[in-house]
Short mmCIF file of C-alpha atoms in Angstrom, two decimals:
data_model
loop_
_atom_site.label_atom_id
_atom_site.label_comp_id
_atom_site.label_asym_id
_atom_site.label_seq_id
_atom_site.Cartn_x
_atom_site.Cartn_y
_atom_site.Cartn_z
CA ASP A 970 -0.45 -0.03 -0.06
CA VAL A 971 1.10 3.47 -0.67
CA LYS A 972 1.84 5.26 2.13
CA VAL A 973 1.85 9.15 2.71
CA THR A 974 3.28 10.11 6.57
CA GLN A 975 3.63 13.67 7.80
CA SER A 976 5.80 14.53 10.53
CA SER A 977 3.34 15.69 13.13
CA ARG A 978 -0.31 15.21 13.80
CA TYR A 979 -0.72 18.31 16.17
CA LEU A 980 1.41 21.35 16.59
CA VAL A 981 1.41 24.71 18.22
CA LYS A 982 3.30 27.45 17.45
CA ARG A 983 3.70 31.06 18.16
CA THR A 984 3.56 33.96 15.63
CA GLY A 985 6.33 34.84 13.92
CA GLU A 986 7.83 31.19 14.26
CA LYS A 987 8.97 30.01 11.32
CA VAL A 988 7.29 26.23 10.73
CA PHE A 989 8.38 23.08 9.10
CA LEU A 990 5.79 20.59 7.94
CA GLU A 991 7.28 17.35 6.69
CA CYS A 992 6.00 14.95 4.14
CA VAL A 993 7.46 11.58 3.01
CA GLN A 994 5.88 8.99 0.74
CA ASP A 995 7.18 5.55 0.05
CA MET A 996 5.58 4.90 -4.02
CA ASP A 997 8.48 6.87 -5.85
CA HIS A 998 5.59 8.90 -6.67
CA GLU A 999 6.60 12.13 -8.67
CA ASN A 1000 3.87 14.17 -7.62
CA MET A 1001 3.57 15.91 -4.65
CA PHE A 1002 1.14 18.22 -3.32
CA TRP A 1003 0.29 20.34 0.01
CA TYR A 1004 -3.39 21.33 0.79
CA ARG A 1005 -5.07 23.57 3.34
CA GLN A 1006 -8.41 22.46 4.53
CA ASP A 1007 -10.72 24.70 6.44
CA PRO A 1008 -13.95 24.56 7.42
CA GLY A 1009 -16.97 25.36 4.45
CA LEU A 1010 -14.11 26.13 1.76
CA GLY A 1011 -13.08 22.35 1.00
CA LEU A 1012 -9.34 21.86 0.36
CA ARG A 1013 -7.22 24.26 -1.81
CA LEU A 1014 -3.86 23.95 -3.16
CA ILE A 1015 -1.38 25.53 -1.52
CA TYR A 1016 1.85 24.40 -3.93
CA PHE A 1017 2.48 21.26 -5.98
CA SER A 1018 5.94 19.59 -6.96
CA TYR A 1019 6.58 17.54 -9.99
CA ASP A 1020 9.78 16.60 -9.61
CA VAL A 1021 12.77 16.96 -7.63
CA LYS A 1022 13.89 20.37 -7.34
CA MET A 1023 10.69 21.40 -9.21
CA LYS A 1024 8.07 23.73 -7.60
CA GLU A 1025 4.73 25.16 -8.81
CA LYS A 1026 2.13 27.65 -6.96
CA GLY A 1027 -1.41 26.18 -6.44
CA ASP A 1028 -4.05 28.35 -5.71
CA ILE A 1029 -2.94 30.12 -2.18
CA PRO A 1030 1.05 30.24 -2.16
CA GLU A 1031 1.01 33.72 -0.24
CA GLY A 1032 2.92 33.24 3.13
CA TYR A 1033 4.51 29.51 2.06
CA SER A 1034 7.31 28.17 0.55
CA VAL A 1035 8.59 24.54 -0.29
CA SER A 1036 11.22 22.13 -0.66
CA ARG A 1037 11.80 18.90 -2.65
CA GLU A 1038 15.64 17.93 -2.56
CA LYS A 1039 14.34 14.34 -2.76
CA LYS A 1040 11.64 12.47 -4.57
CA GLU A 1041 10.04 10.87 -1.48
CA ARG A 1042 10.13 14.38 0.55
CA PHE A 1043 8.13 17.33 0.20
CA SER A 1044 8.51 19.97 2.99
CA LEU A 1045 5.95 23.03 3.53
CA ILE A 1046 7.78 25.86 5.12
CA LEU A 1047 6.14 28.89 6.74
CA GLU A 1048 8.33 31.65 7.33
CA SER A 1049 6.39 33.75 9.99
CA ALA A 1050 3.66 32.05 11.22
CA SER A 1051 0.05 33.99 11.29
CA THR A 1052 -2.78 33.08 13.20
CA ASN A 1053 -4.44 33.03 9.76
CA GLN A 1054 -2.53 29.98 8.62
CA THR A 1055 -4.32 28.03 11.77
CA SER A 1056 -5.47 25.29 9.40
CA MET A 1057 -5.72 21.35 8.54
CA TYR A 1058 -2.58 20.90 6.59
CA LEU A 1059 -2.70 17.80 3.79
CA CYS A 1060 0.19 16.25 1.66
CA ALA A 1061 -0.62 14.11 -1.37
CA SER A 1062 1.00 12.20 -3.52
CA ARG A 1063 0.64 10.91 -7.28
CA GLY A 1064 2.41 8.78 -9.67
CA GLY A 1065 1.78 9.40 -13.35
CA LEU A 1066 -1.14 11.41 -15.01
CA SER A 1067 -3.94 13.39 -13.27
CA TYR A 1068 -6.44 10.64 -13.95
CA ASN A 1069 -4.28 8.23 -11.19
CA GLU A 1070 -5.32 8.61 -7.58
CA GLN A 1071 -4.34 11.24 -4.74
CA PHE A 1072 -2.89 9.19 -1.77
CA PHE A 1073 -3.25 11.75 1.24
CA GLY A 1074 -1.04 11.49 4.48
CA PRO A 1075 -3.54 12.00 7.64
CA GLY A 1076 -2.77 15.65 7.93
CA THR A 1077 -1.35 17.99 10.16
CA ARG A 1078 -3.21 20.43 12.54
CA LEU A 1079 -1.58 23.59 13.07
CA THR A 1080 -2.87 26.35 15.66
CA VAL A 1081 -0.96 29.37 15.26
CA LEU A 1082 -0.93 31.38 18.57
CA ALA B 760 -11.83 28.45 -15.08
CA GLN B 761 -13.06 24.97 -13.73
CA SER B 762 -15.01 25.08 -10.74
CA VAL B 763 -16.91 22.26 -8.46
CA THR B 764 -20.16 23.01 -6.61
CA GLN B 765 -21.04 21.10 -4.09
CA LEU B 766 -24.62 21.88 -3.35
CA ASP B 767 -25.32 20.69 0.77
CA SER B 768 -22.96 21.39 3.18
CA GLN B 769 -24.56 18.94 5.26
CA VAL B 770 -26.75 15.89 4.78
CA PRO B 771 -28.25 13.76 7.82
CA VAL B 772 -29.74 10.62 7.07
CA PHE B 773 -31.21 7.58 8.91
CA GLU B 774 -29.60 4.27 8.56
CA GLU B 775 -30.67 2.18 5.49
CA ALA B 776 -32.29 5.11 4.00
CA PRO B 777 -31.01 5.88 0.23
CA VAL B 778 -28.80 9.02 -0.17
CA GLU B 779 -27.62 11.50 -2.91
CA LEU B 780 -24.54 13.59 -2.51
CA ARG B 781 -25.00 16.20 -5.21
CA CYS B 782 -21.78 17.76 -7.43
CA ASN B 783 -21.61 19.90 -10.17
CA TYR B 784 -18.96 21.24 -12.21
CA SER B 785 -17.95 23.59 -14.90
CA SER B 786 -15.53 23.47 -17.57
CA SER B 787 -14.87 23.84 -21.19
CA VAL B 788 -12.62 21.03 -21.78
CA SER B 789 -12.85 17.16 -21.07
CA VAL B 790 -12.01 16.51 -17.50
CA TYR B 791 -11.79 13.71 -15.16
CA LEU B 792 -14.44 13.18 -12.19
CA PHE B 793 -13.68 11.91 -8.71
CA TRP B 794 -14.80 11.48 -5.28
CA TYR B 795 -13.26 11.12 -2.03
CA VAL B 796 -14.10 10.37 1.33
CA GLN B 797 -12.35 11.66 4.48
CA TYR B 798 -13.37 9.65 7.30
CA PRO B 799 -13.22 10.90 11.14
CA ASN B 800 -9.38 12.01 11.80
CA GLN B 801 -7.92 10.71 8.59
CA GLY B 802 -6.43 11.90 5.22
CA LEU B 803 -9.06 11.70 2.05
CA GLN B 804 -8.83 8.54 -0.06
CA LEU B 805 -10.27 7.59 -3.50
CA LEU B 806 -13.79 6.56 -3.37
CA LEU B 807 -14.66 6.20 -7.37
CA LYS B 808 -13.70 7.94 -10.81
CA TYR B 809 -14.76 8.59 -13.98
CA LEU B 810 -12.46 9.05 -16.61
CA SER B 811 -14.34 7.91 -20.08
CA GLY B 812 -16.47 5.10 -21.30
CA SER B 813 -19.30 3.88 -19.16
CA THR B 814 -21.26 7.12 -17.50
CA LEU B 815 -22.44 5.03 -14.20
CA VAL B 816 -19.29 4.32 -11.80
CA GLU B 817 -19.13 1.96 -8.73
CA SER B 818 -17.15 1.82 -5.91
CA ILE B 819 -16.30 -1.18 -3.54
CA ASN B 820 -18.55 -0.20 -0.92
CA GLY B 821 -21.71 0.02 -2.50
CA PHE B 822 -21.75 4.18 -3.70
CA GLU B 823 -22.14 4.67 -7.30
CA ALA B 824 -22.00 8.04 -9.42
CA GLU B 825 -23.29 9.03 -12.77
CA PHE B 826 -21.75 11.49 -14.96
CA ASN B 827 -24.27 13.51 -16.85
CA LYS B 828 -22.21 15.89 -19.48
CA SER B 829 -25.25 17.49 -20.47
CA GLN B 830 -26.02 18.52 -16.77
CA THR B 831 -22.31 18.94 -15.81
CA SER B 832 -23.29 16.67 -12.83
CA PHE B 833 -21.47 13.98 -11.01
CA HIS B 834 -24.01 13.10 -8.21
CA LEU B 835 -23.09 10.18 -6.01
CA ARG B 836 -25.63 8.10 -4.54
CA LYS B 837 -26.01 5.08 -2.27
CA PRO B 838 -29.39 3.29 -1.84
CA SER B 839 -29.10 2.15 1.62
CA VAL B 840 -26.41 4.03 4.04
CA HIS B 841 -25.01 2.67 7.04
CA ILE B 842 -23.62 4.51 10.37
CA SER B 843 -19.98 3.84 9.13
CA ASP B 844 -20.70 5.83 5.85
CA THR B 845 -20.63 8.95 8.45
CA ALA B 846 -17.48 10.99 6.48
CA GLU B 847 -16.85 14.17 4.56
CA TYR B 848 -17.43 13.64 1.05
CA PHE B 849 -15.59 15.91 -1.45
CA CYS B 850 -16.17 15.51 -5.34
CA ALA B 851 -12.94 17.17 -7.64
CA VAL B 852 -12.37 17.55 -11.21
CA SER B 853 -9.07 17.07 -12.77
CA ARG B 854 -7.84 18.34 -16.41
CA GLY B 855 -5.39 15.71 -18.36
CA GLY B 856 -2.06 15.65 -19.13
CA SER B 857 0.93 15.32 -16.77
CA GLN B 858 0.15 18.27 -14.45
CA GLY B 859 -3.38 18.61 -14.43
CA ASN B 860 -4.43 19.10 -10.60
CA LEU B 861 -7.29 18.61 -8.75
CA ILE B 862 -9.85 21.45 -8.01
CA PHE B 863 -11.94 20.18 -4.70
CA GLY B 864 -15.55 21.16 -3.76
CA LYS B 865 -16.33 22.47 -0.64
CA GLY B 866 -17.58 18.99 0.68
CA THR B 867 -20.66 17.31 1.96
CA LYS B 868 -20.78 16.04 5.34
CA LEU B 869 -22.66 12.76 5.67
CA SER B 870 -24.63 12.24 8.99
CA VAL B 871 -25.82 8.50 9.19
CA LYS B 872 -28.02 8.74 12.40
CA PRO B 873 -29.46 4.99 13.88
#
């Protein structure tokens, strides 16, 4: 089975801190994604990557950056956390073309105080 | 631009009743359509998808969805729900190609009551 793991299930940070959210997949997938999930807004794409060291902005990239140094790992970085970044963050990976399934991690619930 | 509309944010039903979760999409090009399910405290998992061919697609746990091109809809149905179907359901659309990404609806929370 494909497994996508995220470094933390729950995280509490203070405003202005630099925050790293890590995601690792074990199926050699080319494509990886970061979403945030908020009640009533569904999932919104923050960034995605279709290859090592490649990254593309999604719909809401402001305040975030990403890093993909190895194929299996995709990191989301909040350079200076703010309270409006309190959310559930979901990582996903996908092999091949867009009609293939995206596999999701369990999510990280981030609270910024 | 593509978009996905899930018409109901919450759907409460009694166990063994039928249910329909509605999804409409807008796109000027051919798309792929998906339903994902999120059980409490878990990530999303694929329920079923439509790529081409037969307009009726089924999942292994009794759900089905019908692609209707003229109405740009992809509604999800189950004839008899169980308590274990309680979850949030997301409809999603994807463009083709290697970098086509998913656009999700806002989700429908299905609550099955005994």
